[in-house]
């Protein structure tokens, strides 16, 4: 009896962990319009307004981000300046380049571990990456991001990123971007 209960618990635990890893295939958005062209959208000045939610859905921080985006050939640069609701200022500079397959993108930034892997399909972009997140007390945690961006029209893009730590959801980031 105890073996049966233990097997059942092990099976349920495995199913729970696998379900937490499941993600939507970006190709389901292939027919959605307007089609997202990263080079066109991320070119010039973009402003974003966002918030961070903890795992229970409570807003923990808000921010405004100004992005200066430019391209040199196939390489894009997103120079991001964040101003957080607690007064903290932060900078992140992304470098974007096409991947090996059509619609695939690679992104790097100083606080991203390895590379971000992105797929554009229709009006959507899905990024997955790990960010070395530094806390106020100096500790660093490797936080996984499953980041989805959806082009609403030529000026507005909405972004939802789910954050995970050791496979467990720890929060979300919601952002509305507007091209200036």
Coordinates of N, CA and C in Angstrom, one line a residue:
X1 N 0.8 -1.2 0.0 CA 0.0 0.0 0.0 C 0.9 1.3 0.0
X2 N 1.9 1.3 0.9 CA 2.8 2.5 0.9 C 3.5 2.7 -0.4
X3 N 3.9 1.5 -1.0 CA 4.6 1.6 -2.3 C 3.7 2.2 -3.4
X4 N 2.4 1.9 -3.4 CA 1.4 2.4 -4.3 C 1.2 3.9 -4.1
X5 N 1.1 4.3 -2.9 CA 0.9 5.7 -2.6 C 2.2 6.5 -3.0
X6 N 3.4 6.0 -2.7 CA 4.6 6.6 -3.1 C 4.7 6.8 -4.6
X7 N 4.4 5.7 -5.4 CA 4.4 5.7 -6.8 C 3.4 6.8 -7.4
X8 N 2.2 6.8 -6.8 CA 1.2 7.8 -7.2 C 1.7 9.2 -7.0
X9 N 2.3 9.5 -5.8 CA 2.9 10.8 -5.5 C 4.0 11.1 -6.4
X10 N 4.9 10.2 -6.7 CA 6.0 10.4 -7.7 C 5.5 10.7 -9.1
X11 N 4.4 10.0 -9.5 CA 3.8 10.3 -10.8 C 3.2 11.6 -10.9
X12 N 2.5 12.0 -9.8 CA 1.8 13.3 -9.8 C 2.9 14.4 -9.8
X13 N 3.9 14.2 -9.0 CA 5.0 15.2 -8.9 C 5.6 15.4 -10.3
X14 N 5.9 14.3 -11.0 CA 6.5 14.4 -12.3 C 5.6 15.1 -13.3
X15 N 4.3 14.8 -13.3 CA 3.3 15.4 -14.1 C 3.3 16.9 -13.9
X16 N 3.3 17.3 -12.6 CA 3.3 18.7 -12.2 C 4.5 19.5 -12.8
X17 N 5.7 18.9 -12.6 CA 6.9 19.5 -13.1 C 6.9 19.6 -14.6
X18 N 6.5 18.6 -15.3 CA 6.4 18.6 -16.7 C 5.4 19.7 -17.2
X19 N 4.3 19.8 -16.6 CA 3.3 20.8 -17.0 C 3.8 22.2 -16.8
X20 N 4.7 22.4 -15.8 CA 5.3 23.7 -15.5 C 6.2 24.1 -16.6
X21 N 6.8 23.1 -17.4 CA 7.7 23.4 -18.4 C 7.0 23.6 -19.8
X22 N 5.8 23.3 -19.9 CA 5.1 23.4 -21.1 C 4.9 24.8 -21.6
X23 N 5.0 25.1 -22.9 CA 4.9 26.4 -23.4 C 4.2 26.4 -24.7
X24 N 3.6 27.5 -25.1 CA 2.8 27.6 -26.3 C 3.9 27.6 -27.5
X25 N 3.5 26.9 -28.5 CA 4.4 27.0 -29.7 C 4.1 28.3 -30.5
X26 N 5.2 29.1 -30.7 CA 5.0 30.4 -31.4 C 4.3 30.3 -32.7
X27 N 4.4 29.1 -33.4 CA 3.8 29.0 -34.7 C 2.3 29.1 -34.7
X28 N 1.6 29.0 -33.5 CA 0.2 29.1 -33.5 C -0.2 30.6 -33.9
X29 N 0.7 31.5 -33.8 CA 0.4 32.9 -34.1 C 0.8 33.3 -35.6
X30 N 1.2 32.3 -36.4 CA 1.7 32.6 -37.7 C 0.8 33.4 -38.6
X31 N -0.5 33.3 -38.4 CA -1.4 34.0 -39.3 C -1.8 35.4 -38.7
X32 N -1.4 35.7 -37.5 CA -1.8 36.9 -36.8 C -1.2 38.2 -37.4
X33 N -1.9 39.2 -37.6 CA -1.5 40.5 -38.1 C -1.7 41.6 -37.1
X34 N -0.9 42.6 -37.2 CA 0.2 42.9 -38.1 C 1.4 42.0 -37.8
X35 N 2.1 41.6 -38.9 CA 3.2 40.7 -38.7 C 4.3 41.5 -38.0
X36 N 5.0 40.9 -37.1 CA 6.1 41.6 -36.3 C 7.4 41.5 -37.1
X37 N 8.0 42.6 -37.4 CA 9.3 42.7 -38.0 C 10.2 43.4 -36.9
X38 N 11.1 42.6 -36.3 CA 11.9 43.1 -35.2 C 12.7 44.4 -35.7
X39 N 13.2 44.3 -36.9 CA 14.0 45.4 -37.4 C 13.2 46.7 -37.5
X40 N 12.0 46.6 -37.9 CA 11.1 47.7 -38.1 C 10.6 48.3 -36.7
X41 N 10.1 47.3 -35.9 CA 9.5 47.8 -34.6 C 10.6 48.4 -33.7
X42 N 11.7 47.6 -33.5 CA 12.8 48.1 -32.6 C 13.8 48.9 -33.4
X43 N 13.3 50.1 -33.8 CA 14.2 51.0 -34.5 C 13.7 52.4 -34.1
X44 N 14.5 53.1 -33.4 CA 14.1 54.4 -32.9 C 13.8 54.4 -31.5
X45 N 13.0 55.4 -31.0 CA 12.7 55.5 -29.6 C 11.4 54.8 -29.2
X46 N 11.5 54.0 -28.1 CA 10.4 53.2 -27.6 C 10.3 53.5 -26.2
X47 N 9.0 53.7 -25.7 CA 8.8 53.8 -24.2 C 8.0 52.7 -23.7
X48 N 8.3 52.2 -22.6 CA 7.6 51.1 -22.0 C 7.1 51.4 -20.5
X49 N 6.0 51.0 -20.2 CA 5.4 51.1 -18.8 C 5.1 49.7 -18.3
X50 N 5.7 49.4 -17.1 CA 5.5 48.0 -16.7 C 5.4 47.8 -15.2
X51 N 5.2 46.6 -14.8 CA 5.1 46.2 -13.4 C 5.6 44.8 -13.2
X52 N 6.1 44.5 -12.0 CA 6.5 43.2 -11.7 C 5.5 42.7 -10.6
X53 N 5.1 41.4 -10.8 CA 4.1 40.8 -9.9 C 4.8 39.6 -9.2
X54 N 4.6 39.4 -8.0 CA 5.1 38.2 -7.3 C 4.3 37.0 -7.7
X55 N 4.6 35.8 -7.2 CA 3.9 34.6 -7.6 C 2.4 34.6 -7.2
X56 N 2.0 35.4 -6.2 CA 0.6 35.5 -5.9 C -0.2 36.5 -6.7
X57 N 0.5 37.3 -7.5 CA -0.1 38.3 -8.4 C -0.1 39.7 -7.8
X58 N 0.6 39.9 -6.7 CA 0.7 41.2 -6.1 C 1.8 42.0 -6.8
X59 N 1.5 43.3 -7.1 CA 2.5 44.1 -7.8 C 3.5 44.5 -6.7
X60 N 4.8 44.2 -7.1 CA 5.9 44.5 -6.1 C 6.7 45.8 -6.6
X61 N 6.8 46.0 -7.9 CA 7.5 47.2 -8.4 C 6.8 47.6 -9.7
X62 N 7.0 48.9 -10.0 CA 6.6 49.4 -11.3 C 7.8 50.1 -11.9
X63 N 7.7 50.3 -13.2 CA 8.8 51.0 -13.9 C 8.4 51.6 -15.2
X64 N 9.3 52.6 -15.6 CA 9.2 53.1 -17.0 C 10.6 52.8 -17.6
X65 N 10.5 52.4 -18.9 CA 11.8 52.1 -19.6 C 11.8 52.8 -20.9
X66 N 12.9 53.5 -21.2 CA 13.1 54.1 -22.4 C 14.2 53.3 -23.2
X67 N 13.8 53.0 -24.5 CA 14.6 52.1 -25.3 C 15.1 52.9 -26.5
X68 N 16.4 53.0 -26.7 CA 16.9 53.6 -28.0 C 17.4 52.4 -28.8
X69 N 16.7 52.1 -29.9 CA 16.9 50.9 -30.7 C 17.5 51.4 -32.0
X70 N 18.6 50.6 -32.5 CA 19.2 50.9 -33.7 C 19.8 49.6 -34.3
X71 N 20.1 49.7 -35.6 CA 20.6 48.5 -36.4 C 21.9 48.9 -37.1
X72 N 22.8 48.0 -37.1 CA 24.0 48.1 -38.0 C 24.0 46.8 -38.8
X73 N 23.6 46.8 -40.0 CA 23.4 45.5 -40.8 C 22.4 44.6 -40.1
X74 N 22.8 43.4 -39.8 CA 21.9 42.4 -39.2 C 21.9 42.5 -37.6
X75 N 22.7 43.4 -37.1 CA 22.9 43.4 -35.6 C 22.1 44.6 -35.0
X76 N 21.2 44.3 -34.1 CA 20.4 45.3 -33.5 C 20.9 45.6 -32.1
X77 N 20.7 46.8 -31.6 CA 21.1 47.2 -30.3 C 19.9 47.9 -29.6
X78 N 19.5 47.3 -28.5 CA 18.4 47.9 -27.7 C 19.0 48.5 -26.4
X79 N 19.2 49.8 -26.3 CA 19.8 50.4 -25.2 C 18.7 50.9 -24.2
X80 N 18.5 50.1 -23.1 CA 17.3 50.3 -22.2 C 17.7 51.0 -20.9
X81 N 17.0 52.1 -20.6 CA 17.1 52.8 -19.3 C 15.9 52.7 -18.5
X82 N 16.0 52.0 -17.4 CA 14.8 51.8 -16.5 C 14.8 52.8 -15.3
X83 N 13.6 53.3 -15.0 CA 13.5 54.0 -13.8 C 12.4 53.3 -13.0
X84 N 12.8 52.8 -11.8 CA 11.8 52.0 -11.0 C 11.1 52.8 -10.0
X85 N 9.9 52.3 -9.6 CA 9.1 53.1 -8.7 C 9.8 53.4 -7.3
X86 N 10.8 52.6 -7.0 CA 11.5 52.9 -5.7 C 12.7 53.8 -6.0
X87 N 12.8 54.4 -7.2 CA 13.9 55.4 -7.5 C 15.1 54.8 -8.1
X88 N 15.2 53.5 -8.1 CA 16.4 52.8 -8.6 C 16.5 53.0 -10.1
X89 N 17.7 53.3 -10.7 CA 17.9 53.4 -12.1 C 18.7 52.2 -12.6
X90 N 18.4 51.7 -13.7 CA 19.1 50.5 -14.2 C 19.2 50.6 -15.7
X91 N 20.3 50.0 -16.2 CA 20.5 50.0 -17.7 C 20.8 48.6 -18.1
X92 N 20.2 48.3 -19.3 CA 20.5 47.0 -19.9 C 20.7 47.3 -21.4
X93 N 21.7 46.7 -22.0 CA 21.9 46.8 -23.4 C 21.8 45.4 -24.1
X94 N 20.8 45.2 -24.9 CA 20.6 44.0 -25.6 C 21.3 44.1 -27.0
X95 N 21.9 43.0 -27.5 CA 22.4 42.9 -28.8 C 21.5 41.7 -29.5
X96 N 20.9 42.0 -30.6 CA 20.1 41.1 -31.3 C 20.7 40.7 -32.6
X97 N 20.6 39.5 -33.0 CA 21.0 39.0 -34.3 C 20.2 37.8 -34.8
X98 N 20.0 37.7 -36.1 CA 19.2 36.6 -36.6 C 19.9 35.2 -36.2
X99 N 19.0 34.2 -36.0 CA 19.5 32.9 -35.7 C 19.7 32.2 -37.1
X100 N 19.9 30.8 -37.0 CA 20.2 30.0 -38.2 C 19.0 29.8 -39.0
X101 N 17.8 29.7 -38.4 CA 16.6 29.5 -39.2 C 15.7 30.7 -39.3
X102 N 14.9 30.8 -40.3 CA 14.0 32.0 -40.5 C 13.1 32.1 -39.2
X103 N 13.0 33.4 -38.8 CA 12.2 33.7 -37.6 C 12.9 33.5 -36.3
X104 N 14.1 32.9 -36.3 CA 14.9 32.7 -35.1 C 15.8 33.9 -34.8
X105 N 15.9 34.2 -33.5 CA 16.7 35.3 -33.1 C 17.6 34.9 -31.9
X106 N 18.7 35.5 -31.8 CA 19.6 35.4 -30.6 C 19.8 36.7 -30.0
X107 N 19.7 36.8 -28.6 CA 19.9 38.0 -27.9 C 20.9 37.8 -26.8
X108 N 21.7 38.8 -26.6 CA 22.7 38.8 -25.4 C 22.6 40.1 -24.7
X109 N 22.9 40.1 -23.4 CA 23.0 41.3 -22.6 C 24.0 40.9 -21.4
X110 N 24.5 41.9 -20.8 CA 25.5 41.6 -19.7 C 25.0 40.8 -18.6
X111 N 23.7 40.9 -18.2 CA 23.2 40.1 -17.1 C 22.4 38.9 -17.6
X112 N 22.4 38.6 -18.8 CA 21.8 37.4 -19.3 C 22.8 36.3 -19.4
X113 N 22.5 35.1 -18.8 CA 23.4 34.0 -18.8 C 23.3 33.3 -20.1
X114 N 24.5 33.2 -20.8 CA 24.4 32.6 -22.1 C 23.7 33.5 -23.1
X115 N 22.8 32.9 -23.9 CA 22.1 33.7 -24.9 C 20.5 33.5 -24.7
X116 N 19.8 34.6 -25.1 CA 18.4 34.5 -25.2 C 18.1 33.9 -26.6
X117 N 17.1 33.0 -26.6 CA 16.7 32.4 -27.8 C 15.3 32.8 -28.2
X118 N 15.1 33.4 -29.4 CA 13.8 34.0 -29.7 C 13.2 33.4 -31.0
X119 N 11.9 33.4 -31.1 CA 11.2 33.0 -32.3 C 10.1 34.0 -32.6
X120 N 10.1 34.5 -33.8 CA 9.1 35.4 -34.3 C 8.1 34.6 -35.2
X121 N 6.8 34.8 -34.9 CA 5.8 34.1 -35.8 C 4.6 35.0 -35.8
X122 N 4.2 35.4 -36.9 CA 3.0 36.3 -37.0 C 3.3 37.6 -36.2
X123 N 2.4 37.9 -35.3 CA 2.5 39.2 -34.5 C 3.3 38.9 -33.2
X124 N 3.8 37.7 -33.0 CA 4.4 37.3 -31.7 C 5.9 37.1 -31.7
X125 N 6.5 37.4 -30.6 CA 7.9 37.0 -30.3 C 8.0 36.3 -29.0
X126 N 8.6 35.1 -29.0 CA 8.8 34.4 -27.7 C 10.3 34.3 -27.4
X127 N 10.7 34.9 -26.3 CA 12.1 34.9 -25.9 C 12.2 33.9 -24.7
X128 N 13.2 33.1 -24.6 CA 13.5 32.3 -23.4 C 15.0 32.6 -23.0
X129 N 15.2 32.9 -21.8 CA 16.6 33.2 -21.3 C 16.6 33.1 -19.8
X130 N 17.8 33.2 -19.3 CA 18.1 33.2 -17.9 C 18.8 34.5 -17.5
X131 N 18.2 35.2 -16.5 CA 18.8 36.5 -16.1 C 19.4 36.3 -14.8
X132 N 20.6 36.9 -14.6 CA 21.3 36.9 -13.3 C 20.7 38.1 -12.6
X133 N 19.7 37.8 -11.7 CA 19.0 38.9 -11.0 C 19.7 39.2 -9.7
X134 N 20.1 40.5 -9.5 CA 20.8 40.9 -8.2 C 19.8 41.5 -7.3
X135 N 19.8 41.1 -6.1 CA 18.8 41.7 -5.1 C 19.5 42.9 -4.4
X136 N 18.7 43.6 -3.7 CA 19.2 44.8 -3.0 C 20.3 44.5 -2.0
X137 N 20.3 43.3 -1.5 CA 21.3 42.9 -0.5 C 22.5 42.2 -1.1
X138 N 22.6 42.3 -2.5 CA 23.8 41.8 -3.2 C 23.8 40.3 -3.6
X139 N 22.8 39.6 -3.3 CA 22.7 38.2 -3.7 C 22.2 38.2 -5.2
X140 N 22.7 37.1 -5.9 CA 22.3 36.9 -7.3 C 21.6 35.6 -7.4
X141 N 20.5 35.6 -8.2 CA 19.7 34.4 -8.5 C 19.5 34.3 -10.0
X142 N 19.6 33.1 -10.5 CA 19.4 32.8 -11.9 C 17.9 32.6 -12.1
X143 N 17.3 33.6 -12.7 CA 15.8 33.6 -12.9 C 15.5 33.3 -14.4
X144 N 14.7 32.2 -14.7 CA 14.3 31.9 -16.0 C 13.2 32.8 -16.5
X145 N 13.2 33.2 -17.7 CA 12.2 34.0 -18.3 C 11.6 33.4 -19.6
X146 N 10.3 33.3 -19.6 CA 9.5 32.9 -20.8 C 8.8 34.1 -21.2
X147 N 9.3 34.8 -22.1 CA 8.9 36.2 -22.4 C 8.2 36.2 -23.8
X148 N 6.9 36.7 -23.7 CA 6.1 36.8 -24.9 C 5.8 38.3 -25.2
X149 N 6.0 38.7 -26.5 CA 5.6 40.0 -26.9 C 4.7 39.9 -28.1
X150 N 3.6 40.7 -28.1 CA 2.6 40.7 -29.1 C 2.4 42.1 -29.7
X151 N 2.6 42.2 -31.0 CA 2.4 43.5 -31.7 C 0.9 43.7 -31.8
X152 N 0.4 44.8 -31.3 CA -1.0 45.1 -31.3 C -1.3 45.9 -32.6
X153 N -0.5 46.9 -32.8 CA -0.6 47.7 -34.1 C 0.9 48.2 -34.3
X154 N 1.0 49.1 -35.3 CA 2.4 49.6 -35.7 C 3.1 50.3 -34.5
X155 N 2.4 50.8 -33.5 CA 3.1 51.5 -32.4 C 3.1 50.8 -31.1
X156 N 2.1 49.9 -30.8 CA 2.0 49.3 -29.5 C 2.3 47.8 -29.5
X157 N 3.1 47.4 -28.5 CA 3.4 46.0 -28.3 C 3.1 45.7 -26.8
X158 N 2.5 44.6 -26.5 CA 2.3 44.1 -25.1 C 3.2 43.0 -24.8
X159 N 3.7 42.9 -23.6 CA 4.7 42.0 -23.2 C 4.3 41.3 -21.9
X160 N 4.4 40.0 -21.8 CA 4.1 39.2 -20.6 C 5.3 38.2 -20.5
X161 N 6.0 38.3 -19.4 CA 7.1 37.4 -19.1 C 6.8 36.7 -17.8
X162 N 6.9 35.3 -17.8 CA 6.8 34.5 -16.6 C 8.2 34.2 -16.1
X163 N 8.4 34.4 -14.9 CA 9.7 34.2 -14.2 C 9.7 32.9 -13.4
X164 N 10.7 32.1 -13.6 CA 10.8 30.9 -12.8 C 12.2 30.8 -12.1
X165 N 12.2 30.0 -11.0 CA 13.4 29.7 -10.3 C 13.3 28.2 -9.9
X166 N 14.3 27.5 -10.4 CA 14.3 26.0 -10.2 C 13.0 25.4 -10.8
X167 N 12.5 26.0 -11.9 CA 11.3 25.4 -12.5 C 10.0 25.9 -11.9
X168 N 10.0 26.6 -10.8 CA 8.8 27.1 -10.2 C 8.5 28.5 -10.5
X169 N 7.3 28.9 -10.8 CA 6.9 30.3 -11.1 C 7.1 31.1 -9.9
X170 N 7.8 32.2 -10.0 CA 8.1 33.1 -8.9 C 7.5 34.5 -9.2
X171 N 7.0 34.8 -10.4 CA 6.4 36.1 -10.7 C 6.2 36.3 -12.2
X172 N 5.8 37.5 -12.5 CA 5.5 37.9 -13.9 C 6.0 39.4 -14.1
X173 N 6.2 39.7 -15.3 CA 6.5 41.1 -15.7 C 5.5 41.4 -16.8
X174 N 4.8 42.5 -16.7 CA 3.9 43.0 -17.7 C 4.3 44.4 -18.2
X175 N 4.4 44.5 -19.5 CA 4.9 45.8 -20.1 C 4.0 46.2 -21.3
X176 N 3.8 47.5 -21.4 CA 3.2 48.0 -22.6 C 4.2 48.9 -23.3
X177 N 4.6 48.6 -24.5 CA 5.6 49.4 -25.3 C 4.9 50.3 -26.3
X178 N 5.4 51.5 -26.5 CA 4.9 52.4 -27.5 C 6.0 53.0 -28.3
X179 N 6.0 52.9 -29.6 CA 7.0 53.5 -30.4 C 6.7 55.0 -30.5
X180 N 7.7 55.8 -30.4 CA 7.5 57.3 -30.4 C 7.7 57.8 -31.8

